Coordinates of C-alpha atoms in Angstrom, one line a residue:
M232 CA 19.9 -1.6 11.3
M233 CA 19.5 1.9 12.7
A234 CA 16.6 4.2 12.0
R235 CA 17.0 6.4 9.0
F236 CA 15.2 9.4 10.5
I237 CA 16.9 9.7 13.9
K238 CA 19.9 8.1 15.4
K239 CA 21.2 8.3 18.9
N240 CA 23.5 6.0 20.8
K241 CA 22.8 5.4 24.5
Q242 CA 26.5 5.9 25.3
E243 CA 26.4 9.5 24.1
I244 CA 23.8 10.6 26.6
G245 CA 25.2 12.9 29.2
I246 CA 28.5 13.7 27.3
S247 CA 29.6 17.3 27.3
P248 CA 28.7 19.1 24.0
D249 CA 32.3 20.3 23.5
E250 CA 33.9 16.9 23.9
L251 CA 35.7 15.7 20.8
L252 CA 33.8 12.5 20.2
F253 CA 32.9 11.1 16.8
R254 CA 29.1 10.7 16.7
G255 CA 28.1 8.8 13.7
E256 CA 28.9 5.9 11.4
K257 CA 32.5 5.5 10.2
K258 CA 32.4 5.5 6.4
I259 CA 36.1 5.6 5.6
D260 CA 39.1 3.9 7.2
Q261 CA 41.8 6.6 6.8
V262 CA 41.3 10.3 7.0
L263 CA 42.2 12.1 3.7
L264 CA 43.4 15.7 3.7
R265 CA 43.4 17.6 0.4
I266 CA 44.3 21.2 -0.2
I267 CA 43.8 23.7 -3.0
D268 CA 45.4 27.1 -2.7
Y269 CA 44.6 29.6 -5.4
D270 CA 44.3 33.3 -6.5
A271 CA 43.7 34.9 -9.9
D272 CA 47.0 33.8 -11.3
N273 CA 48.3 30.8 -9.3
L274 CA 47.0 27.4 -8.3
E275 CA 48.5 24.8 -6.0
E276 CA 46.8 21.5 -5.3
S277 CA 48.0 18.6 -3.3
S278 CA 47.2 15.8 -0.8
I279 CA 48.8 16.4 2.7
S280 CA 49.5 14.1 5.5
S281 CA 49.4 16.6 8.4
V282 CA 47.4 19.6 9.4
N283 CA 50.7 21.5 10.1
E284 CA 51.3 21.6 6.3
V285 CA 48.4 24.0 6.0
L286 CA 49.9 26.6 8.3
K287 CA 52.2 28.0 5.6
Y288 CA 49.2 29.1 3.6
Q289 CA 47.6 31.2 6.4
G290 CA 49.7 34.3 5.9
K291 CA 49.1 34.4 2.1
D292 CA 46.6 36.6 0.3
S293 CA 45.3 33.6 -1.6
V294 CA 42.2 31.4 -0.9
T295 CA 42.9 28.1 0.8
W296 CA 40.5 25.2 0.6
L297 CA 41.2 22.4 3.0
N298 CA 38.9 19.4 2.4
I299 CA 38.9 16.6 5.0
D300 CA 37.3 13.2 4.2
G301 CA 36.6 11.3 7.4
L302 CA 35.7 12.7 10.8
H303 CA 36.6 9.9 13.2
D304 CA 40.2 10.8 13.9
T305 CA 40.2 12.8 17.2
V306 CA 43.9 13.7 16.9
I307 CA 43.5 15.4 13.5
M308 CA 40.4 17.2 14.7
K309 CA 42.2 18.5 17.7
E310 CA 45.1 19.7 15.6
I311 CA 42.6 21.6 13.4
A312 CA 41.1 23.3 16.4
E313 CA 44.6 24.3 17.7
S314 CA 46.1 25.3 14.3
F315 CA 43.2 27.6 13.3
Q316 CA 42.4 28.8 16.9
L317 CA 38.9 27.4 16.7
D318 CA 36.6 26.9 19.7
Q319 CA 36.5 23.2 20.6
L320 CA 32.7 23.3 20.5
I321 CA 32.9 24.0 16.7
I322 CA 34.9 20.9 16.1
A323 CA 32.7 18.9 18.4
D324 CA 29.7 20.0 16.2
V325 CA 31.6 18.9 13.1
M326 CA 32.2 15.5 14.5
N327 CA 28.5 15.0 15.3
T328 CA 27.2 13.8 11.9
Q329 CA 23.6 13.5 13.2
S330 CA 23.3 17.2 14.0
R331 CA 20.6 19.3 12.3
P332 CA 21.6 21.6 9.5
K333 CA 22.5 25.0 11.0
V334 CA 24.7 28.1 10.7
Q335 CA 26.5 29.5 13.7
E336 CA 28.6 32.7 13.7
Y337 CA 31.7 32.9 15.9
D338 CA 34.4 35.5 16.5
N339 CA 36.8 34.3 13.9
C340 CA 34.7 32.0 11.7
I341 CA 31.3 30.9 10.5
L342 CA 30.2 27.3 10.9
V343 CA 27.7 25.9 8.3
S344 CA 26.3 22.4 8.5
I345 CA 24.1 20.8 5.8
K346 CA 23.1 17.3 4.7
M347 CA 24.4 16.0 1.3
L348 CA 22.2 13.5 -0.4
Q349 CA 23.3 10.7 -2.8
L350 CA 20.9 8.8 -5.1
D351 CA 21.2 5.1 -6.0
E352 CA 19.5 5.2 -9.4
E353 CA 19.1 1.4 -9.5
T354 CA 17.2 1.1 -6.2
N355 CA 15.7 4.7 -6.3
T356 CA 16.9 5.2 -2.7
S357 CA 18.9 8.0 -1.1
S358 CA 21.8 8.0 1.4
V359 CA 22.8 11.0 3.5
E360 CA 26.1 12.5 4.5
N361 CA 26.9 15.4 6.7
L362 CA 28.8 18.3 5.3
S363 CA 30.3 21.0 7.5
L364 CA 32.0 24.2 6.4
I365 CA 34.2 26.4 8.6
L366 CA 34.6 29.8 6.9
T367 CA 37.5 32.0 7.8
K368 CA 39.0 35.0 6.1
S369 CA 41.5 33.1 3.9
V370 CA 40.8 29.5 4.7
L371 CA 37.7 27.4 4.0
I372 CA 37.7 24.0 5.7
S373 CA 35.1 21.4 4.5
F374 CA 34.4 18.2 6.3
Q375 CA 32.9 15.1 4.5
E376 CA 32.2 11.7 6.0
R377 CA 33.8 9.9 3.0
K378 CA 35.6 10.7 -0.2
G379 CA 33.3 11.5 -3.1
D380 CA 33.4 13.3 -6.5
V381 CA 30.3 15.5 -5.9
F382 CA 32.6 18.6 -5.7
E383 CA 34.8 17.6 -8.6
P384 CA 33.1 20.0 -11.1
L385 CA 33.9 22.9 -8.7
R386 CA 37.6 21.8 -8.6
E387 CA 37.6 21.8 -12.4
R388 CA 36.3 25.3 -12.4
I389 CA 39.1 26.4 -10.2
R390 CA 41.7 24.5 -12.3
K391 CA 40.4 26.1 -15.5
Q392 CA 40.8 29.6 -14.1
K393 CA 37.2 30.6 -14.2
K394 CA 37.4 34.3 -13.3
R395 CA 34.5 34.6 -11.0
I396 CA 35.7 31.9 -8.5
R397 CA 39.4 32.6 -8.9
N398 CA 38.9 36.3 -8.1
A399 CA 36.6 35.7 -5.2
G400 CA 37.2 34.8 -1.6
T401 CA 36.3 32.0 0.7
D402 CA 32.8 33.2 1.1
Y403 CA 32.1 32.6 -2.7
L404 CA 33.8 29.2 -2.4
A405 CA 31.4 28.3 0.4
F406 CA 28.4 29.5 -1.7
A407 CA 29.7 27.3 -4.6
L408 CA 29.8 24.2 -2.4
L409 CA 26.3 24.8 -1.0
D410 CA 25.0 25.5 -4.5
I411 CA 26.2 22.0 -5.6
V412 CA 24.5 20.4 -2.6
I413 CA 21.2 22.1 -3.2
D414 CA 21.3 21.5 -7.0
N415 CA 21.8 17.8 -6.1
Y416 CA 18.6 18.0 -4.0
I417 CA 16.7 19.3 -7.0
Y418 CA 18.2 16.6 -9.3
I419 CA 17.2 13.8 -6.9
I420 CA 13.6 15.1 -6.5
S421 CA 13.3 15.5 -10.3
F422 CA 14.6 12.0 -10.9
L423 CA 12.1 10.5 -8.4
G424 CA 9.4 12.9 -9.8
E425 CA 9.6 11.4 -13.2
K426 CA 9.1 7.9 -11.7
I427 CA 6.2 9.1 -9.7
E428 CA 4.5 10.8 -12.6
S429 CA 4.9 7.8 -14.9
M430 CA 2.9 5.7 -12.4
E431 CA -0.3 7.7 -12.9
E432 CA -1.1 6.2 -16.4
D433 CA -0.5 2.6 -15.0
L434 CA -2.9 3.4 -12.1
L435 CA -5.7 4.3 -14.5
M436 CA -5.0 1.6 -17.1
D437 CA -3.9 -1.4 -15.0
P438 CA -3.9 -0.8 -11.2
K439 CA -1.8 -3.7 -9.8
K440 CA -1.1 -4.4 -6.2
S441 CA 2.6 -3.8 -6.9
V442 CA 1.8 -0.1 -7.5
I443 CA 0.9 0.3 -3.8
E444 CA 4.4 -0.9 -2.9
E445 CA 5.9 1.6 -5.3
I446 CA 3.8 4.4 -3.9
N447 CA 4.8 3.6 -0.3
M448 CA 8.5 3.3 -1.3
Y449 CA 8.5 6.7 -2.9
K450 CA 6.6 8.2 0.0
R451 CA 9.3 6.9 2.4
E452 CA 12.1 8.3 0.1
L453 CA 10.4 11.7 -0.1
N454 CA 9.9 11.8 3.7
F455 CA 13.6 11.0 4.0
L456 CA 14.5 13.8 1.6
R457 CA 12.3 16.3 3.4
K458 CA 14.0 15.5 6.7
S459 CA 17.2 17.0 5.2
I460 CA 15.7 19.6 2.9
K461 CA 13.4 21.4 5.4
P462 CA 16.1 22.1 8.0
A463 CA 18.5 23.1 5.2
K464 CA 15.9 25.7 4.0
E465 CA 15.9 27.2 7.5
M466 CA 19.7 27.2 7.5
I467 CA 20.0 29.0 4.1
L468 CA 17.5 31.6 5.3
S469 CA 19.6 32.3 8.4
L470 CA 22.8 32.3 6.4
S471 CA 21.5 35.0 4.0
K472 CA 20.6 37.2 7.0
I473 CA 24.1 37.1 8.6
E474 CA 26.0 40.4 8.5
S475 CA 29.6 39.4 8.9
E476 CA 32.9 40.7 7.7
L477 CA 33.7 37.3 6.4
I478 CA 30.9 37.6 3.8
D479 CA 31.4 40.2 1.1
E480 CA 28.4 42.3 -0.1
N481 CA 28.9 41.0 -3.6
T482 CA 28.7 37.4 -2.4
D483 CA 25.7 38.1 -0.1
I484 CA 23.4 38.2 -3.1
H485 CA 24.5 34.7 -4.1
F486 CA 23.5 33.4 -0.7
K487 CA 20.1 34.9 -1.3
E488 CA 20.0 33.0 -4.6
L489 CA 20.3 29.8 -2.7
Q490 CA 17.0 30.6 -1.0
D491 CA 15.2 30.3 -4.4
N492 CA 16.9 27.0 -5.1
I493 CA 16.2 25.4 -1.7
S494 CA 12.6 26.7 -1.9
Q495 CA 12.2 25.0 -5.2
A496 CA 13.5 21.8 -3.8
S497 CA 11.2 22.0 -0.8
D498 CA 8.1 22.9 -2.8
S499 CA 8.8 20.1 -5.3
S500 CA 9.1 17.5 -2.5
D501 CA 5.8 18.8 -1.1
S502 CA 4.1 18.6 -4.5
Y503 CA 5.3 15.1 -5.2
R504 CA 4.2 14.0 -1.8
E505 CA 0.7 15.3 -2.5
I506 CA 0.8 13.6 -5.9
L507 CA 1.5 10.3 -4.2
S508 CA -1.4 10.8 -1.9
D509 CA -3.6 11.5 -4.9
Q510 CA -2.3 8.4 -6.7
L511 CA -3.1 6.3 -3.6
N512 CA -6.7 7.7 -3.7
I513 CA -6.9 7.0 -7.4
Y514 CA -5.8 3.4 -6.8
H515 CA -8.4 2.8 -4.2
T516 CA -11.1 4.6 -6.3
T517 CA -10.2 2.5 -9.3
I518 CA -10.2 -0.7 -7.4
S519 CA -13.6 0.2 -5.8
S520 CA -15.0 1.0 -9.2
K521 CA -13.7 -2.2 -10.6
L522 CA -15.2 -4.1 -7.7
N523 CA -18.5 -2.5 -8.2
D524 CA -18.5 -3.6 -11.9
I525 CA -17.7 -7.2 -10.8
M526 CA -20.5 -7.1 -8.2
K527 CA -22.9 -5.7 -10.8
F528 CA -22.1 -8.5 -13.3
L529 CA -22.4 -11.2 -10.6
T530 CA -25.6 -9.7 -9.3
I531 CA -27.2 -9.8 -12.8
F532 CA -25.8 -13.3 -13.3
S533 CA -27.3 -14.4 -10.0
V534 CA -30.7 -12.8 -10.7
I535 CA -31.0 -14.7 -13.9
F536 CA -30.2 -18.0 -12.4
I537 CA -31.9 -17.7 -9.1
P538 CA -35.4 -18.3 -10.5
L539 CA -34.1 -21.1 -12.7
T540 CA -32.5 -22.7 -9.7
F541 CA -35.8 -22.3 -7.8
I542 CA -37.8 -24.0 -10.5
A543 CA -35.3 -26.8 -10.8
G544 CA -35.2 -27.1 -7.0
I545 CA -39.0 -27.7 -6.8
Y546 CA -39.5 -29.9 -9.8
G547 CA -36.0 -31.4 -10.3
T548 CA -35.8 -33.5 -13.4
N549 CA -38.3 -36.1 -12.2
F550 CA -40.2 -36.4 -15.5
D551 CA -41.3 -39.5 -17.3
F552 CA -39.7 -38.4 -20.5
V553 CA -36.1 -37.2 -20.2
P554 CA -34.2 -38.1 -23.4
E555 CA -30.7 -38.1 -21.8
L556 CA -31.6 -40.6 -19.1
H557 CA -31.1 -43.7 -21.2
Y558 CA -28.2 -42.3 -23.4
K559 CA -25.1 -44.2 -22.4
Y560 CA -22.8 -41.1 -22.6
S561 CA -25.1 -38.8 -20.7
Y562 CA -22.9 -38.9 -17.5
F563 CA -19.7 -37.9 -19.3
I564 CA -21.5 -35.2 -21.3
M565 CA -22.7 -33.7 -18.0
W566 CA -19.2 -33.6 -16.6
G567 CA -18.0 -32.1 -19.9
V568 CA -20.6 -29.3 -19.6
I569 CA -19.7 -28.7 -16.0
V570 CA -15.9 -28.4 -16.7
T571 CA -16.5 -26.3 -19.8
V572 CA -18.7 -23.8 -17.9
A573 CA -16.2 -23.6 -15.0
V574 CA -13.2 -23.1 -17.2
G575 CA -15.0 -20.7 -19.4
M576 CA -16.0 -18.5 -16.4
L577 CA -12.4 -18.6 -15.1
I578 CA -11.1 -17.5 -18.5
Y579 CA -13.7 -14.7 -18.7
F580 CA -12.9 -13.4 -15.2
R581 CA -9.2 -13.5 -16.0
K582 CA -9.7 -11.6 -19.2
K583 CA -11.7 -9.0 -17.3
K584 CA -8.8 -8.9 -14.7
W585 CA -11.1 -9.6 -11.8
F586 CA -8.5 -11.8 -10.2

């Protein structure tokens, strides 16, 4: 099992940055190519088997969205670089799934890289996938590590002829994709946040040891989320400052809107991280207070019986007249009293939740 926070294979050390080498975990067997070509009036959607099938769309005035699921096929990646006249370094960056979120402007395109997060609601754990976008004047190429339905709502908007997206260019399409990714950040954090907030009452009423395990689990998940969200925040800030012919002034304001959303996600992750630290302090404080109450009770109990034990230790029961000495059931009565006292104290301690 590889580390969740940083992954690097020893074999990759020293390899040229522009070499077309897949750096990551293969998550799909066969590369899938899907294309959506649209304008205000027309829509064409299909799955294709070769990159060459996209070339017929390059001379059109429409917007072409080429989505590629799977990044491990070097031949297809090389065809993309040649077909769209892209610098090989761009495609090499795309094939490196462990790269940090970033935005890079080139002569004929803009490369955007960001991490997509998926939440398993049964285990409350997240998985990460690298998303790369290559923005050109008429074609937007999106690269995913595996096939998923996270962008299906956007496809439905295109199919239903929503005016804003059908009348806009590739820059607005790029914004829409990034908006979905960041909205998913917020959803995951809010989902985990509800779980985190619900623990506070349990901490005050019944601080169990299992709560510590939950707190540590949520702290690990938040740290994992922050690893993707913090660099994404820097990337969105850089993207909003780019002055490029590929980004229309009307779309530029939408990229600035992404700053608010990613800031909300970042601030929320920080807040819940602090809440978890506070809950950990509450747990330790509650346990310490409970331990003090137990020690107080046992101290009072001991203070009462110490002098009695002292007196019994000096004089014992060596008196001439002890009524129970000659009673034939005295021995069994003594054991009954001993067992009753021991069981009674255990029941009392259990009721008080001292163990």
